[in-house]
XYZ file of N, CA and C in Angstrom:
648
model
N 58.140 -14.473 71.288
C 58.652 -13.260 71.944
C 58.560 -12.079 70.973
N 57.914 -10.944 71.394
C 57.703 -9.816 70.569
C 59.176 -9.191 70.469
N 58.856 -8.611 68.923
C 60.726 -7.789 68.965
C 60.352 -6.513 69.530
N 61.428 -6.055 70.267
C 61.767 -4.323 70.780
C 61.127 -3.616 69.521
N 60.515 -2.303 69.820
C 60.461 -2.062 68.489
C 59.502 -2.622 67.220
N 58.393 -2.931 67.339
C 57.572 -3.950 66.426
C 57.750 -2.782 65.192
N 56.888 -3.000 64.550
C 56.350 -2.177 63.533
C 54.538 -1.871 63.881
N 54.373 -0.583 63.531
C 53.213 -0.245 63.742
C 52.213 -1.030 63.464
N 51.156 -1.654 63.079
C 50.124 -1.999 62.771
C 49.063 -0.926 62.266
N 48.212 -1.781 61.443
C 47.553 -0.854 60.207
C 46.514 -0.619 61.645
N 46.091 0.500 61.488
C 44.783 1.115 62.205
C 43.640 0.523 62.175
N 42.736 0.322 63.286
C 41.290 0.005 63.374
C 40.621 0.939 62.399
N 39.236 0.292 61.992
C 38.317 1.770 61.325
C 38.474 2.797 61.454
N 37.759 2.992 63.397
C 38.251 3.967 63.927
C 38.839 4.758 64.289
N 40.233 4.516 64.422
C 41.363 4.999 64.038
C 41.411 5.329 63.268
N 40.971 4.648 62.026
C 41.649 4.641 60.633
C 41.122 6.730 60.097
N 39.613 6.284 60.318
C 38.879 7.481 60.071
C 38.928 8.803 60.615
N 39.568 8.685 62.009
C 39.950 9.689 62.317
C 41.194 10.288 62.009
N 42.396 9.234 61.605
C 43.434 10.432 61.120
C 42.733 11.075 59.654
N 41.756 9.613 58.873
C 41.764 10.233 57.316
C 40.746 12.120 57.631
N 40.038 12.293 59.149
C 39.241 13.140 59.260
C 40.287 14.642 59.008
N 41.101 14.211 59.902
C 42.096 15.288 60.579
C 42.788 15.771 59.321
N 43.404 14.807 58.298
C 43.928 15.257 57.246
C 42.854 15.747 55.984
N 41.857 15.246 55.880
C 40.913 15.854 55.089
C 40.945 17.173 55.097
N 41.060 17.590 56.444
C 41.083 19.402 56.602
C 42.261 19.828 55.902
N 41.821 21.251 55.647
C 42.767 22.180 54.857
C 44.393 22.266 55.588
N 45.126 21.889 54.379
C 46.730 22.120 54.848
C 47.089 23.334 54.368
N 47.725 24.591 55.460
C 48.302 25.401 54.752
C 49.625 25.695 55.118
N 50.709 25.991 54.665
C 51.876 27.086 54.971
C 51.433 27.805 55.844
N 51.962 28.072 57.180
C 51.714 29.287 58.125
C 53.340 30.314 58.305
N 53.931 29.634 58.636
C 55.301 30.649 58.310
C 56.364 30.032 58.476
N 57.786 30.495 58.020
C 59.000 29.928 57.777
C 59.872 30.948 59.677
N 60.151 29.698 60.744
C 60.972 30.406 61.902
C 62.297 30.433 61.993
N 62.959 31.187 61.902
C 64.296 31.337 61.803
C 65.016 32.115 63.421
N 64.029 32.177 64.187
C 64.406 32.726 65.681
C 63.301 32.313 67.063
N 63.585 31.934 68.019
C 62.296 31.423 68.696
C 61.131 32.329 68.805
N 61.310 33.882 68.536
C 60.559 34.991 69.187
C 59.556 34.606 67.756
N 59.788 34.313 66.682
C 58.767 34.115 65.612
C 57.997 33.088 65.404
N 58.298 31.998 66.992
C 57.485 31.207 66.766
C 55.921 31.259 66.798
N 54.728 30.542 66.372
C 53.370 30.770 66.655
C 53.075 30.491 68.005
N 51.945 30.838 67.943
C 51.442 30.946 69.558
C 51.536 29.512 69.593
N 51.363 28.640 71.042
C 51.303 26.823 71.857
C 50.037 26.992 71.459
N 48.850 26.923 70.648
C 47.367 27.006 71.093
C 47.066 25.923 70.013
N 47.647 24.954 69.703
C 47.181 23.618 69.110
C 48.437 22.623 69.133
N 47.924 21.510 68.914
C 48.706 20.491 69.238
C 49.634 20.194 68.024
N 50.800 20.290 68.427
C 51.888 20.115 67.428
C 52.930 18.822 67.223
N 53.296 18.177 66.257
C 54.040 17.098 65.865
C 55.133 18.092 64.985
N 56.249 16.940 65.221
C 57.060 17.976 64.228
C 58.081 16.534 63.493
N 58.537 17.082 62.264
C 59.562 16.026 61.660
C 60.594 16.462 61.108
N 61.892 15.128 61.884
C 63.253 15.935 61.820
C 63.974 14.383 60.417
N 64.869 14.867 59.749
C 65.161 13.793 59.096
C 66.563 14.280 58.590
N 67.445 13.732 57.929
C 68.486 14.070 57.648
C 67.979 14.277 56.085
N 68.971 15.023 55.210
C 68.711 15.614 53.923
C 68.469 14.292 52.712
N 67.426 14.728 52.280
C 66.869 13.498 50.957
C 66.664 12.583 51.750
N 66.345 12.489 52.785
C 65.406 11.504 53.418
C 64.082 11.254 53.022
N 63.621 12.014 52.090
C 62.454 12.064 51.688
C 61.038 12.730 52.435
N 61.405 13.950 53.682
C 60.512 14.628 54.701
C 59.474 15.150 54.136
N 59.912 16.015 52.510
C 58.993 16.860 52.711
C 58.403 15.816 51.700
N 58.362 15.095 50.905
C 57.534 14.001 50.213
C 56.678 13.501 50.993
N 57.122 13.103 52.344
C 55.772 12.243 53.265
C 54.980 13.711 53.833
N 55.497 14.329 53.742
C 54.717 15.564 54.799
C 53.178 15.896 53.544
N 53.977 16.187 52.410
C 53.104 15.844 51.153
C 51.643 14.961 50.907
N 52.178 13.877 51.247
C 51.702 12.338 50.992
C 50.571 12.465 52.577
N 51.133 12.890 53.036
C 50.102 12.669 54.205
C 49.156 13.745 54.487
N 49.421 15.055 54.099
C 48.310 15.973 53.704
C 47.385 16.012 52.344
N 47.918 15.484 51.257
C 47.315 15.109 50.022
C 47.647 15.941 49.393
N 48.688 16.816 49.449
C 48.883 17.823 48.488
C 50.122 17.567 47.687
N 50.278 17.959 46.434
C 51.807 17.975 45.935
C 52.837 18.954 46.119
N 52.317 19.968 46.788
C 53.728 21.018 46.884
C 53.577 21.915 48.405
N 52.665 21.176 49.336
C 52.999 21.672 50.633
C 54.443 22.459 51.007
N 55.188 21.252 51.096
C 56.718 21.409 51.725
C 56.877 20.836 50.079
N 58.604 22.039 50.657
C 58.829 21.683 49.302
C 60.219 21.156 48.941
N 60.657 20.020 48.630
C 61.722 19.662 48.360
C 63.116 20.318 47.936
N 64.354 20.965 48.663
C 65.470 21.719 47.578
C 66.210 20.805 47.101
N 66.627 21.181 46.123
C 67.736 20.342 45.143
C 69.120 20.355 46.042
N 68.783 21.398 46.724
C 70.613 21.336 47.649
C 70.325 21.150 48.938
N 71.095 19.856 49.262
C 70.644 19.449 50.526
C 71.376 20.870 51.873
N 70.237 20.971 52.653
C 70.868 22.073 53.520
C 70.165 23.588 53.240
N 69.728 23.393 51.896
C 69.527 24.675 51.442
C 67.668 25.338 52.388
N 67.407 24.740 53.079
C 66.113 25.268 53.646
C 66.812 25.001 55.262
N 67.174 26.115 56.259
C 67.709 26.138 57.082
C 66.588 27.151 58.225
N 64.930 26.631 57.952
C 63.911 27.357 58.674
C 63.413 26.317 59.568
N 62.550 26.714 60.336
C 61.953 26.172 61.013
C 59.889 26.388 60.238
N 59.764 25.644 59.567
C 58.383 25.550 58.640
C 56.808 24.754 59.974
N 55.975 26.344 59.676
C 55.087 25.600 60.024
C 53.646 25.502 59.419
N 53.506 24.965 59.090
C 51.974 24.290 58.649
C 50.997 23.906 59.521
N 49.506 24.704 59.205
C 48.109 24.198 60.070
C 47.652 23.258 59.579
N 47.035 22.086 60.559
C 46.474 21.277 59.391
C 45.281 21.504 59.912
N 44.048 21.676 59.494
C 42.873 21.523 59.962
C 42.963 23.450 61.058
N 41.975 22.815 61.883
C 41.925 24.124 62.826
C 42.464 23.296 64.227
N 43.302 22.565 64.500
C 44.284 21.718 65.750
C 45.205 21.445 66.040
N 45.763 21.118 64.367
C 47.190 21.206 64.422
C 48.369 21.909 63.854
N 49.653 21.782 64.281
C 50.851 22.367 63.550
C 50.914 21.287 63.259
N 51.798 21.123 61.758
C 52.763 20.152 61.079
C 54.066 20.630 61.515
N 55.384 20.596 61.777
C 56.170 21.234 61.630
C 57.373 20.680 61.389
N 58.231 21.170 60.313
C 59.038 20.635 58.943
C 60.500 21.173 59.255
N 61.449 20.778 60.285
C 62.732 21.092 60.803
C 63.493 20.642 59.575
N 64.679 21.336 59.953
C 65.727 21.726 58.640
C 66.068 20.546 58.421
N 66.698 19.860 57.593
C 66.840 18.123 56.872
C 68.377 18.889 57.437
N 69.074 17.658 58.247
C 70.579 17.528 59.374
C 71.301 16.805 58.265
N 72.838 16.813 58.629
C 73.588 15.782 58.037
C 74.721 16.522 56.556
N 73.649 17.939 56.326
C 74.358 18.295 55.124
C 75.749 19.451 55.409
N 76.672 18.722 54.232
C 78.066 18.941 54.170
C 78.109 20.610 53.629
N 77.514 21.140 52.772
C 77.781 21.867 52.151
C 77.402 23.238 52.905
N 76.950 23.333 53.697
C 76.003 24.649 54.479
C 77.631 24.850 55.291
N 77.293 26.331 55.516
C 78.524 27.042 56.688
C 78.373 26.570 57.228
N 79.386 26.311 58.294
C 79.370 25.881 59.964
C 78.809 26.896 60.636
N 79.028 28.347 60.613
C 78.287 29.080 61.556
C 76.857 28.839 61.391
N 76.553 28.710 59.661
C 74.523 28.468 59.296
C 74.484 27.334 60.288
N 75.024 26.134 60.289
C 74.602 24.957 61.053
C 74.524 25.182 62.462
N 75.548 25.890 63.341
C 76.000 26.180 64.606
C 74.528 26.417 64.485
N 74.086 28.337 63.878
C 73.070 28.893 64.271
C 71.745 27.965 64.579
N 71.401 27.069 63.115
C 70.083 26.338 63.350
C 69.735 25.114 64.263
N 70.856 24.689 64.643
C 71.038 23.477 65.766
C 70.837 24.280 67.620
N 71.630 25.746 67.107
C 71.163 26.293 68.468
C 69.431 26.859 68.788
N 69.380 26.829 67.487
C 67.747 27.292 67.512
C 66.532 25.900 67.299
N 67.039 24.956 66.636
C 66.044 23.420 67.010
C 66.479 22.610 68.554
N 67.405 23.372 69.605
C 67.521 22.959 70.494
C 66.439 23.815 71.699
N 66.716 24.896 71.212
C 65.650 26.168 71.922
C 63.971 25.849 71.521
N 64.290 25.099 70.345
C 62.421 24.710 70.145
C 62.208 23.636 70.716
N 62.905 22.781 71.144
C 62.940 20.904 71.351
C 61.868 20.863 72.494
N 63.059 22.168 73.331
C 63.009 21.886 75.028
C 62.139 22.769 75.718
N 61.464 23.748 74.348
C 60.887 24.924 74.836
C 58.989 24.610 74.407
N 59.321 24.265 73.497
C 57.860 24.045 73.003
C 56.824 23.011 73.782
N 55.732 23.588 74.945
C 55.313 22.722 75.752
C 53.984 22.132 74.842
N 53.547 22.492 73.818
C 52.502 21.723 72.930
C 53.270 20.722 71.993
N 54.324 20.781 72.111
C 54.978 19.251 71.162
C 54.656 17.891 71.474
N 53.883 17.214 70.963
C 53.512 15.994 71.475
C 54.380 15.195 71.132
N 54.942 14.981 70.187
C 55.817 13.741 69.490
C 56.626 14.944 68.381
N 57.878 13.819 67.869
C 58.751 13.802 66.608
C 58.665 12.853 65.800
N 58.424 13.182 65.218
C 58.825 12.198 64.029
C 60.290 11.653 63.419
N 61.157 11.115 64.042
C 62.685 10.556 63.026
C 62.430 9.898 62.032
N 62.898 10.490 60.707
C 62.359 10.066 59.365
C 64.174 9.259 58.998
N 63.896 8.204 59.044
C 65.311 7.036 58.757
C 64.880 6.398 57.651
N 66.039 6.481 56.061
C 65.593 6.199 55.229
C 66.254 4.287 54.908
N 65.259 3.707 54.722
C 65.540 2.704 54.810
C 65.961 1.416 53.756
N 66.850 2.447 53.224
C 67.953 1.868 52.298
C 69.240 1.989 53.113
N 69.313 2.718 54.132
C 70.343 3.410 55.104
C 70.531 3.126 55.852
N 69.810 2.883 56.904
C 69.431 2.769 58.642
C 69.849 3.914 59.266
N 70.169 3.664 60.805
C 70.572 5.128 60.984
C 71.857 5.326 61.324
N 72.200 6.533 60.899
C 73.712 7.260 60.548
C 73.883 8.110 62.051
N 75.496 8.378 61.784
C 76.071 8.780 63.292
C 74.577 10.270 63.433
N 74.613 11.100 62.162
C 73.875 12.568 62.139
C 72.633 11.829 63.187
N 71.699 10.707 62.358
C 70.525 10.456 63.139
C 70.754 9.982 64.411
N 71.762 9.519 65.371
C 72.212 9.196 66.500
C 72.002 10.694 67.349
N 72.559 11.945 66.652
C 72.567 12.810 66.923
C 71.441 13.477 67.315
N 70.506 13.673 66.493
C 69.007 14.001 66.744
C 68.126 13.696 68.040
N 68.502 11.715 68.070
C 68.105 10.863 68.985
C 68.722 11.833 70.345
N 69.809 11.718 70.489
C 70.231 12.231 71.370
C 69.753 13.482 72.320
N 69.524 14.434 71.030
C 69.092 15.642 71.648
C 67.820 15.758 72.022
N 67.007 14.462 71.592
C 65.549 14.326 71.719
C 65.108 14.027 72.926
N 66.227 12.926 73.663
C 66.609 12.500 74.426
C 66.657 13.429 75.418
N 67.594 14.390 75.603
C 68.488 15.449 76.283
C 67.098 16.408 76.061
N 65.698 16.652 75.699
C 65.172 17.300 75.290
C 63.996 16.606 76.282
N 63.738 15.338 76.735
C 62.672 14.941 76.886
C 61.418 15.078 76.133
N 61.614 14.861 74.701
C 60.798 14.749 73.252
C 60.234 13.117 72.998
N 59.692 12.753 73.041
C 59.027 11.601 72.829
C 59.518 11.690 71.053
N 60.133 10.876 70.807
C 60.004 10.585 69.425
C 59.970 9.292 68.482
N 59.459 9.033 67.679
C 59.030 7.955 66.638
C 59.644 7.742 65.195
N 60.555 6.792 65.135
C 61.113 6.532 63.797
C 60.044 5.991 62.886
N 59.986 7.105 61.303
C 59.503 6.489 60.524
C 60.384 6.357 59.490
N 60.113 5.053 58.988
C 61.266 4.709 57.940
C 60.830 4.814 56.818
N 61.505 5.132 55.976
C 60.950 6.065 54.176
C 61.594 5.324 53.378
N 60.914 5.729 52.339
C 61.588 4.582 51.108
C 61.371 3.098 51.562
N 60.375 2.893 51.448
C 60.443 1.156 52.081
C 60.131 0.424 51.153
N 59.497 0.794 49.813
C 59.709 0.145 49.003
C 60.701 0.139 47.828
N 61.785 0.688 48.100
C 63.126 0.521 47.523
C 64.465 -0.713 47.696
N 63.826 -1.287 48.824
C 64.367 -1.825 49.877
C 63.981 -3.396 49.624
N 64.481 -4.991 49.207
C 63.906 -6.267 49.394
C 63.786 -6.277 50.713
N 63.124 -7.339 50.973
C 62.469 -7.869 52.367
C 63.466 -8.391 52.992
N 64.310 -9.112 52.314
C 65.520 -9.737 53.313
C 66.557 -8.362 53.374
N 66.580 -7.573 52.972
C 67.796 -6.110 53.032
C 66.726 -5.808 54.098
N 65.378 -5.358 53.937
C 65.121 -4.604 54.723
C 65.147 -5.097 56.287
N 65.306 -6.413 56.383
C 64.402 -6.699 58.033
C 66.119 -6.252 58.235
N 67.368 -6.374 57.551
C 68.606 -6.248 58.641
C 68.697 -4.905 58.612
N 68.295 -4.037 58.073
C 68.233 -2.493 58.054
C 67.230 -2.275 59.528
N 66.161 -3.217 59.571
C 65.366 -3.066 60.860
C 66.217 -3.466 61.842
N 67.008 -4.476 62.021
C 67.634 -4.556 63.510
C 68.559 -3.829 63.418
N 69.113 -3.227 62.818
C 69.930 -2.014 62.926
C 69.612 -1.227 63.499
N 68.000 -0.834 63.247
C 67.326 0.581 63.507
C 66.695 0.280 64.848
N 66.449 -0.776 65.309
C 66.175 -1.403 66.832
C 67.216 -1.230 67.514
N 68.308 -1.841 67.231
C 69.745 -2.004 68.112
C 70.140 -0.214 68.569
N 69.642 0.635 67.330
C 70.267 1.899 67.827
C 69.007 2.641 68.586
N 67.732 2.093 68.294
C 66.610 2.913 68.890
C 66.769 2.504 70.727
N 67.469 1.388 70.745
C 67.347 0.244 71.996
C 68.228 1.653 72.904
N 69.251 2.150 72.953
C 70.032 3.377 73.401
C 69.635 4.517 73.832
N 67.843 4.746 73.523
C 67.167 6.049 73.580
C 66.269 5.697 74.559
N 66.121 6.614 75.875
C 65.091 6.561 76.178
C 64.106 7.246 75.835
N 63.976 8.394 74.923
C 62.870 9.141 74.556
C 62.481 8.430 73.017
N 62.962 7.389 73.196
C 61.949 6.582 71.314
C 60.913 5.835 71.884
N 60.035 6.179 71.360
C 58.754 5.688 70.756
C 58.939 4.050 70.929
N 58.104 3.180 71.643
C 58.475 1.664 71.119
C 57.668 1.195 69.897
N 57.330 1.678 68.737
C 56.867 1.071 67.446
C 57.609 1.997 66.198
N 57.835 1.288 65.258
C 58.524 1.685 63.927
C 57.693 1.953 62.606
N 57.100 2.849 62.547
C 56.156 3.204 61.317
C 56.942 2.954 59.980
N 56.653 1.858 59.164
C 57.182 2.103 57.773
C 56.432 2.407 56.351
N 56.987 3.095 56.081
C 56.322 3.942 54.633
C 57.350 4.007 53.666
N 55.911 3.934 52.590
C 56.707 4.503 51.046
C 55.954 5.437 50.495
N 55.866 6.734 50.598
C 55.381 7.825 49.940
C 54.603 7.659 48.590
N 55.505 7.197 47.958
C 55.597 7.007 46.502
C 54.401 5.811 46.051
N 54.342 4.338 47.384
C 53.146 3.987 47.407
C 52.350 4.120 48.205
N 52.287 5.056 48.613
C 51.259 5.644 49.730
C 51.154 4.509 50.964
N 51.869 3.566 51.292
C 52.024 3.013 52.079
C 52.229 3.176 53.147
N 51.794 2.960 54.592
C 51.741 3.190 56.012
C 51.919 4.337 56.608
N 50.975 5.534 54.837
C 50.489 7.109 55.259
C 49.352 6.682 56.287
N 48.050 5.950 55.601
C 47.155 6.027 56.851
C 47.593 5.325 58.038
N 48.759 4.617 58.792
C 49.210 4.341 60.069
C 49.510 5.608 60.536
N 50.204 6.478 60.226
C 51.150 7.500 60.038
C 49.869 8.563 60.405
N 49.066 8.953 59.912
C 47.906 9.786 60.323
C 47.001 9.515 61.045
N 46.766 8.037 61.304
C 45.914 7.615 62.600
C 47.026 8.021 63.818
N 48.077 7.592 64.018
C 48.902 7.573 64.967
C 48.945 9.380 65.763
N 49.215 10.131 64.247
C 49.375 11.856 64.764
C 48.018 11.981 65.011
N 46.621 11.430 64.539
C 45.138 11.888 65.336
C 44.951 11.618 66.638
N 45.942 10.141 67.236
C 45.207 9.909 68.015
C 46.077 10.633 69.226
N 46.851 11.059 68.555
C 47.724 12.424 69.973
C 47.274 13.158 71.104
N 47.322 13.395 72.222
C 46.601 14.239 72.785
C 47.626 15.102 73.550
């Protein structure tokens, strides 16, 4: 009996070559949105990734464009409260939502950016997928329940990828996985496969970029 939730599988050739095509192309910074009216035009196909703070987002966002300082990591969790978007190639947006969960930001800063990643969720008709970045020393926390939810309430198709996976033994990690099943099992807008990665060993980046190529 297959589990709810498998884990992705490594990509065919074909597959394989077409995300490595898509990311080969030039990654750049396109602009930091802090209001919907500044968003870019719908005229390419967009993925976006939401994660709670030191989840490790902008490291894979990194890791999967090939660059070292794309997105850029803050030392204070909370402290990047934009809406970041990145071209990759001439097709797609990357796009790099504020890391959730952090204590230290105003309540009105938080009010504001939760009212404005709700106005992008439900508004943006080129969003193909999300990315939920669940770090998997952790599983997921009430904040990432939260996300789910609105993704949910959003009709967002979204996909847990789990980070840090090689921090994690094999017997810690598979109960960190039925954790992350049992709470994905609650959503109807999740994704049924679980991408796992480790940045750091470049591990199940090329799943991770076949999967956003083969988007339509």
């Amino acid at each position: 009996m297959q589990l709810p939730f498998p884990l992705a599988e490594e990509p065919d050739d074909i597959t394989r070559e077409k995300g490595r095509m898509l990311f080969a192309a030039e990654s750049q910074f396109l602009k930091g949105v802090v209001a919907m009216d500044g968003l870019p035009e719908a005229d390419r196909l967009e993925v976006c990734f939401a994660g709670r703070s030191n989840v490790g987002k902008s490291t894979l966002i990194n890791a999967l464009t090939g660059t070292k300082a794309l997105a850029r990591a803050s030392n204070t969790p909370g402290r990047t409260q934009e809406i970041n978007f990145f071209t990759q190639g001439a097709t797609h947006y990357l796009v790099d939502l504020p890391g959730y969960g952090y204590a230290n930001a105003p309540l009105p800063v938080v009010e504001k950016w939760q009212r404005l990643l709700k106005k992008y969720l439900s508004g943006r008709a080129n969003l193909r997928r999300a990315f939920v970045l669940i770090d998997t020393r952790h599983g997921v926390k009430a904040v990432d329940e939260e996300i789910m939810t609105l993704l949910d309430q959003s009709a967002v198709t979204f996909q847990v990828v789990m980070t840090k996976a090689d921090k994690v033994k094999a017997a810690e990690r598979d109960k960190i996985l039925d954790q992350v099943r049992g709470a994905l099992s609650k959503h109807p807008a999740a994704y049924p496969e679980i991408v796992l990665t480790s940045s750091e060993k470049s591990e199940g980046i090329e799943t991770l970029r076949a999967i956003i190529a083969g988007l339509d």
